PDB file of C-alpha atoms in Angstrom:
ATOM      1  CA  MET A   1     -13.923   4.003   8.684  1.00 47.00           C
ATOM      2  CA  ASP A   2     -13.638   1.171  11.238  1.00 55.00           C
ATOM      3  CA  THR A   3     -12.465   2.126  15.117  1.00 72.00           C
ATOM      4  CA  LYS A   4     -13.091  -1.847  16.167  1.00 83.00           C
ATOM      5  CA  ARG A   5     -10.003  -2.268  18.920  1.00 87.00           C
ATOM      6  CA  VAL A   6      -7.505  -5.077  17.873  1.00 88.00           C
ATOM      7  CA  PRO A   7      -5.747  -7.188  21.179  1.00 89.00           C
ATOM      8  CA  VAL A   8      -2.356  -7.857  20.755  1.00 90.00           C
ATOM      9  CA  THR A   9       0.213  -9.135  23.353  1.00 86.00           C
ATOM     10  CA  ARG A  10       2.683  -6.153  24.132  1.00 87.00           C
ATOM     11  CA  GLU A  11       5.397  -8.269  22.817  1.00 86.00           C
ATOM     12  CA  GLY A  12       3.193  -8.676  19.551  1.00 88.00           C
ATOM     13  CA  LEU A  13       2.593  -4.466  19.737  1.00 93.00           C
ATOM     14  CA  GLU A  14       5.650  -4.238  19.682  1.00 94.00           C
ATOM     15  CA  ARG A  15       6.958  -6.589  17.352  1.00 92.00           C
ATOM     16  CA  LEU A  16       5.026  -4.609  15.207  1.00 94.00           C
ATOM     17  CA  LYS A  17       6.193  -1.728  15.959  1.00 97.00           C
ATOM     18  CA  ALA A  18       9.079  -2.574  14.891  1.00 98.00           C
ATOM     19  CA  GLU A  19       8.368  -3.645  11.404  1.00 97.00           C
ATOM     20  CA  LEU A  20       6.595  -0.285  10.488  1.00 98.00           C
ATOM     21  CA  SER A  21       9.688   1.719  11.617  1.00 98.00           C
ATOM     22  CA  GLU A  22      12.230  -1.199   8.966  1.00 98.00           C
ATOM     23  CA  LEU A  23       9.160  -1.072   6.462  1.00 98.00           C
ATOM     24  CA  LYS A  24       9.772   3.427   6.226  1.00 98.00           C
ATOM     25  CA  ASP A  25      13.643   3.842   8.107  1.00 98.00           C
ATOM     26  CA  VAL A  26      14.607   0.984   5.853  1.00 98.00           C
ATOM     27  CA  LYS A  27      13.089  -0.550   3.578  1.00 98.00           C
ATOM     28  CA  ARG A  28      11.685   2.958   2.289  1.00 98.00           C
ATOM     29  CA  PRO A  29      14.404   4.443   1.437  1.00 98.00           C
ATOM     30  CA  HIS A  30      15.991   1.558  -0.306  1.00 98.00           C
ATOM     31  CA  ILE A  31      12.803   1.825  -3.101  1.00 97.00           C
ATOM     32  CA  VAL A  32      13.288   5.326  -3.112  1.00 97.00           C
ATOM     33  CA  ALA A  33      16.985   5.527  -4.152  1.00 97.00           C
ATOM     34  CA  ALA A  34      16.001   1.520  -6.047  1.00 94.00           C
ATOM     35  CA  LEU A  35      13.528   3.820  -8.091  1.00 94.00           C
ATOM     36  CA  ALA A  36      16.640   6.657  -8.747  1.00 94.00           C
ATOM     37  CA  GLU A  37      18.802   4.438 -10.556  1.00 92.00           C
ATOM     38  CA  ALA A  38      16.143   3.060 -12.695  1.00 89.00           C
ATOM     39  CA  ARG A  39      14.755   6.608 -13.771  1.00 88.00           C
ATOM     40  CA  SER A  40      19.148   7.443 -14.920  1.00 89.00           C
ATOM     41  CA  HIS A  41      19.159   4.759 -17.015  1.00 83.00           C
ATOM     42  CA  GLY A  42      16.218   6.551 -19.163  1.00 79.00           C
ATOM     43  CA  ASP A  43      12.977   5.942 -20.817  1.00 79.00           C
ATOM     44  CA  LEU A  44      10.152   4.115 -18.079  1.00 78.00           C
ATOM     45  CA  ARG A  45       7.712   2.905 -20.681  1.00 80.00           C
ATOM     46  CA  GLU A  46      10.466  -0.662 -21.282  1.00 80.00           C
ATOM     47  CA  ASN A  47      12.305  -0.468 -17.819  1.00 85.00           C
ATOM     48  CA  ALA A  48      11.854  -3.635 -16.084  1.00 89.00           C
ATOM     49  CA  ALA A  49      14.259  -2.478 -12.841  1.00 90.00           C
ATOM     50  CA  TYR A  50      11.630   1.028 -12.726  1.00 91.00           C
ATOM     51  CA  ASP A  51       7.734  -1.673 -12.849  1.00 91.00           C
ATOM     52  CA  ALA A  52       9.686  -3.403 -10.443  1.00 93.00           C
ATOM     53  CA  ALA A  53      10.375  -0.597  -7.580  1.00 94.00           C
ATOM     54  CA  LYS A  54       7.105   0.600  -7.883  1.00 95.00           C
ATOM     55  CA  HIS A  55       5.248  -2.141  -7.447  1.00 97.00           C
ATOM     56  CA  ASP A  56       7.576  -3.136  -4.145  1.00 97.00           C
ATOM     57  CA  GLN A  57       7.014   0.560  -3.579  1.00 98.00           C
ATOM     58  CA  ALA A  58       3.167   0.244  -3.393  1.00 98.00           C
ATOM     59  CA  MET A  59       3.307  -2.982  -1.245  1.00 98.00           C
ATOM     60  CA  ASN A  60       5.480  -1.026   0.750  1.00 98.00           C
ATOM     61  CA  GLU A  61       3.870   1.487   1.306  1.00 98.00           C
ATOM     62  CA  LYS A  62       0.336  -0.610   1.959  1.00 98.00           C
ATOM     63  CA  ARG A  63       1.844  -2.393   4.642  1.00 98.00           C
ATOM     64  CA  ILE A  64       2.794   0.669   5.662  1.00 98.00           C
ATOM     65  CA  GLY A  65      -0.879   1.582   6.512  1.00 97.00           C
ATOM     66  CA  ASP A  66      -1.757  -1.314   6.999  1.00 96.00           C
ATOM     67  CA  LEU A  67       0.656  -1.559  10.115  1.00 96.00           C
ATOM     68  CA  GLU A  68       0.129   1.946  12.044  1.00 96.00           C
ATOM     69  CA  ALA A  69      -4.292   1.729  11.582  1.00 94.00           C
ATOM     70  CA  LEU A  70      -3.357  -1.935  13.543  1.00 92.00           C
ATOM     71  CA  LEU A  71      -0.765   0.041  15.491  1.00 94.00           C
ATOM     72  CA  ARG A  72      -3.616   2.812  16.030  1.00 95.00           C
ATOM     73  CA  ASN A  73      -7.173   0.576  17.037  1.00 94.00           C
ATOM     74  CA  ALA A  74      -4.814  -1.856  19.127  1.00 93.00           C
ATOM     75  CA  GLU A  75      -5.822  -2.464  22.242  1.00 91.00           C
ATOM     76  CA  VAL A  76      -2.449  -4.056  24.791  1.00 90.00           C
ATOM     77  CA  MET A  77      -3.733  -6.936  27.413  1.00 83.00           C
ATOM     78  CA  ASP A  78      -3.069  -7.309  29.984  1.00 74.00           C
ATOM     79  CA  THR A  79      -0.888 -10.730  30.357  1.00 67.00           C
ATOM     80  CA  SER A  80       0.893 -10.019  33.602  1.00 63.00           C
ATOM     81  CA  ALA A  81      -2.044 -10.793  36.304  1.00 55.00           C
ATOM     82  CA  LYS A  82      -1.346 -14.247  38.245  1.00 54.00           C
ATOM     83  CA  ALA A  83      -3.075 -16.793  36.629  1.00 60.00           C
ATOM     84  CA  ASP A  84      -5.573 -17.695  37.553  1.00 77.00           C
ATOM     85  CA  GLY A  85      -6.080 -21.157  36.004  1.00 83.00           C
ATOM     86  CA  PHE A  86      -8.669 -19.964  33.199  1.00 90.00           C
ATOM     87  CA  VAL A  87      -7.506 -19.848  29.033  1.00 92.00           C
ATOM     88  CA  ARG A  88      -7.641 -16.435  28.006  1.00 89.00           C
ATOM     89  CA  LEU A  89      -5.832 -14.473  25.259  1.00 88.00           C
ATOM     90  CA  GLY A  90      -2.512 -14.293  26.712  1.00 88.00           C
ATOM     91  CA  THR A  91      -2.826 -17.680  28.212  1.00 90.00           C
ATOM     92  CA  THR A  92      -0.410 -20.611  27.336  1.00 93.00           C
ATOM     93  CA  VAL A  93      -2.061 -24.083  27.267  1.00 95.00           C
ATOM     94  CA  VAL A  94      -1.224 -27.375  27.194  1.00 96.00           C
ATOM     95  CA  VAL A  95      -3.607 -29.568  25.429  1.00 97.00           C
ATOM     96  CA  GLU A  96      -3.745 -33.154  25.122  1.00 96.00           C
ATOM     97  CA  ILE A  97      -4.602 -34.521  21.689  1.00 94.00           C
ATOM     98  CA  ASP A  98      -5.039 -38.045  20.515  1.00 91.00           C
ATOM     99  CA  GLY A  99      -2.430 -39.125  23.289  1.00 92.00           C
ATOM    100  CA  ASP A 100       0.127 -36.321  22.229  1.00 95.00           C
ATOM    101  CA  GLU A 101       0.099 -32.759  23.999  1.00 96.00           C
ATOM    102  CA  GLU A 102       0.978 -29.713  22.312  1.00 96.00           C
ATOM    103  CA  ARG A 103       1.641 -26.017  23.883  1.00 97.00           C
ATOM    104  CA  TYR A 104      -0.739 -22.858  22.422  1.00 96.00           C
ATOM    105  CA  THR A 105      -0.047 -19.261  23.383  1.00 94.00           C
ATOM    106  CA  ILE A 106      -3.399 -17.835  22.655  1.00 93.00           C
ATOM    107  CA  VAL A 107      -3.532 -14.038  21.097  1.00 93.00           C
ATOM    108  CA  GLY A 108      -4.879 -11.880  18.931  1.00 91.00           C
ATOM    109  CA  ALA A 109      -5.787 -12.804  15.086  1.00 90.00           C
ATOM    110  CA  ILE A 110      -3.344 -10.700  13.874  1.00 90.00           C
ATOM    111  CA  GLU A 111      -0.130 -12.284  15.917  1.00 91.00           C
ATOM    112  CA  ALA A 112      -1.489 -15.591  15.150  1.00 93.00           C
ATOM    113  CA  ARG A 113       1.433 -18.116  13.919  1.00 93.00           C
ATOM    114  CA  PRO A 114       0.262 -21.768  14.496  1.00 94.00           C
ATOM    115  CA  SER A 115       3.705 -22.816  12.504  1.00 95.00           C
ATOM    116  CA  GLN A 116       4.749 -21.458  16.464  1.00 95.00           C
ATOM    117  CA  GLY A 117       1.785 -22.872  18.902  1.00 95.00           C
ATOM    118  CA  MET A 118      -0.123 -18.839  18.675  1.00 95.00           C
ATOM    119  CA  ILE A 119      -3.534 -19.937  18.285  1.00 96.00           C
ATOM    120  CA  SER A 120      -5.563 -16.542  17.177  1.00 94.00           C
ATOM    121  CA  ASN A 121      -8.588 -16.436  20.010  1.00 93.00           C
ATOM    122  CA  GLU A 122     -10.841 -16.272  16.749  1.00 93.00           C
ATOM    123  CA  SER A 123     -10.031 -19.444  15.246  1.00 94.00           C
ATOM    124  CA  PRO A 124     -11.844 -22.322  15.554  1.00 95.00           C
ATOM    125  CA  VAL A 125      -9.511 -23.672  18.621  1.00 95.00           C
ATOM    126  CA  GLY A 126      -9.168 -20.909  20.019  1.00 95.00           C
ATOM    127  CA  LYS A 127     -13.031 -20.401  20.292  1.00 96.00           C
ATOM    128  CA  ALA A 128     -13.139 -23.502  22.542  1.00 97.00           C
ATOM    129  CA  LEU A 129     -10.533 -23.039  24.118  1.00 97.00           C
ATOM    130  CA  LEU A 130     -11.759 -19.689  25.518  1.00 94.00           C
ATOM    131  CA  GLY A 131     -12.987 -20.092  29.334  1.00 93.00           C
ATOM    132  CA  LYS A 132     -11.854 -23.013  29.730  1.00 95.00           C
ATOM    133  CA  ARG A 133      -9.668 -24.601  32.852  1.00 93.00           C
ATOM    134  CA  GLU A 134      -7.277 -27.349  33.424  1.00 93.00           C
ATOM    135  CA  GLY A 135      -9.239 -30.764  33.463  1.00 94.00           C
ATOM    136  CA  ASP A 136     -12.020 -29.057  30.914  1.00 96.00           C
ATOM    137  CA  SER A 137     -12.368 -30.949  27.410  1.00 96.00           C
ATOM    138  CA  THR A 138     -14.146 -29.609  24.380  1.00 97.00           C
ATOM    139  CA  SER A 139     -14.754 -30.950  20.729  1.00 96.00           C
ATOM    140  CA  VAL A 140     -13.918 -28.863  17.893  1.00 95.00           C
ATOM    141  CA  GLN A 141     -15.012 -29.684  14.373  1.00 91.00           C
ATOM    142  CA  THR A 142     -11.697 -29.598  11.695  1.00 81.00           C
ATOM    143  CA  PRO A 143     -12.062 -31.223   8.631  1.00 82.00           C
ATOM    144  CA  ARG A 144     -10.603 -34.044   9.199  1.00 84.00           C
ATOM    145  CA  GLY A 145     -13.311 -34.846  11.703  1.00 90.00           C
ATOM    146  CA  GLU A 146     -13.755 -33.956  15.435  1.00 94.00           C
ATOM    147  CA  THR A 147     -11.050 -33.234  17.239  1.00 94.00           C
ATOM    148  CA  ARG A 148     -10.979 -33.503  21.138  1.00 96.00           C
ATOM    149  CA  TYR A 149      -8.998 -31.537  23.122  1.00 96.00           C
ATOM    150  CA  LYS A 150      -7.637 -32.263  27.081  1.00 97.00           C
ATOM    151  CA  ILE A 151      -6.439 -29.152  28.919  1.00 96.00           C
ATOM    152  CA  VAL A 152      -3.816 -30.395  30.837  1.00 96.00           C
ATOM    153  CA  ARG A 153      -2.833 -27.275  31.924  1.00 94.00           C
ATOM    154  CA  VAL A 154      -2.977 -23.182  31.452  1.00 93.00           C
ATOM    155  CA  GLU A 155       0.056 -21.094  32.465  1.00 88.00           C
ATOM    156  CA  ARG A 156       0.269 -17.175  31.932  1.00 75.00           C
TER     157      ARG A 156
END
């Protein structure tokens, strides 16, 4: 059994708890009702509605199990401390890339949403930024070549 601690922000923890609650309290009963409705149509061997509901049930239960495991191993990061200027888990960093500014929040892998500016501490960019401070520069090898990041500002 893997008991590796999973870093997560307080906000991320609350999102995971809300998702788990939604899956258990809303989606699960809906699936049970769909299964009952499909069963009422008789023969289950060629019942597409029943097969779809069983598939939905399996996917839902899998996600519930995954979330419960994540929550058991979640380690909430303290992001309330005063910013010390270093890029750490939970900090937001403004970087300059080829003259353009980008804003990233460094989060644990389970919270990462790159399209929303939330990058994993385990990603190449996240790893390169961790421990750096305002004014520092770092380079990251990407599929398109090397990209240089200059840290403009570190926020909490």
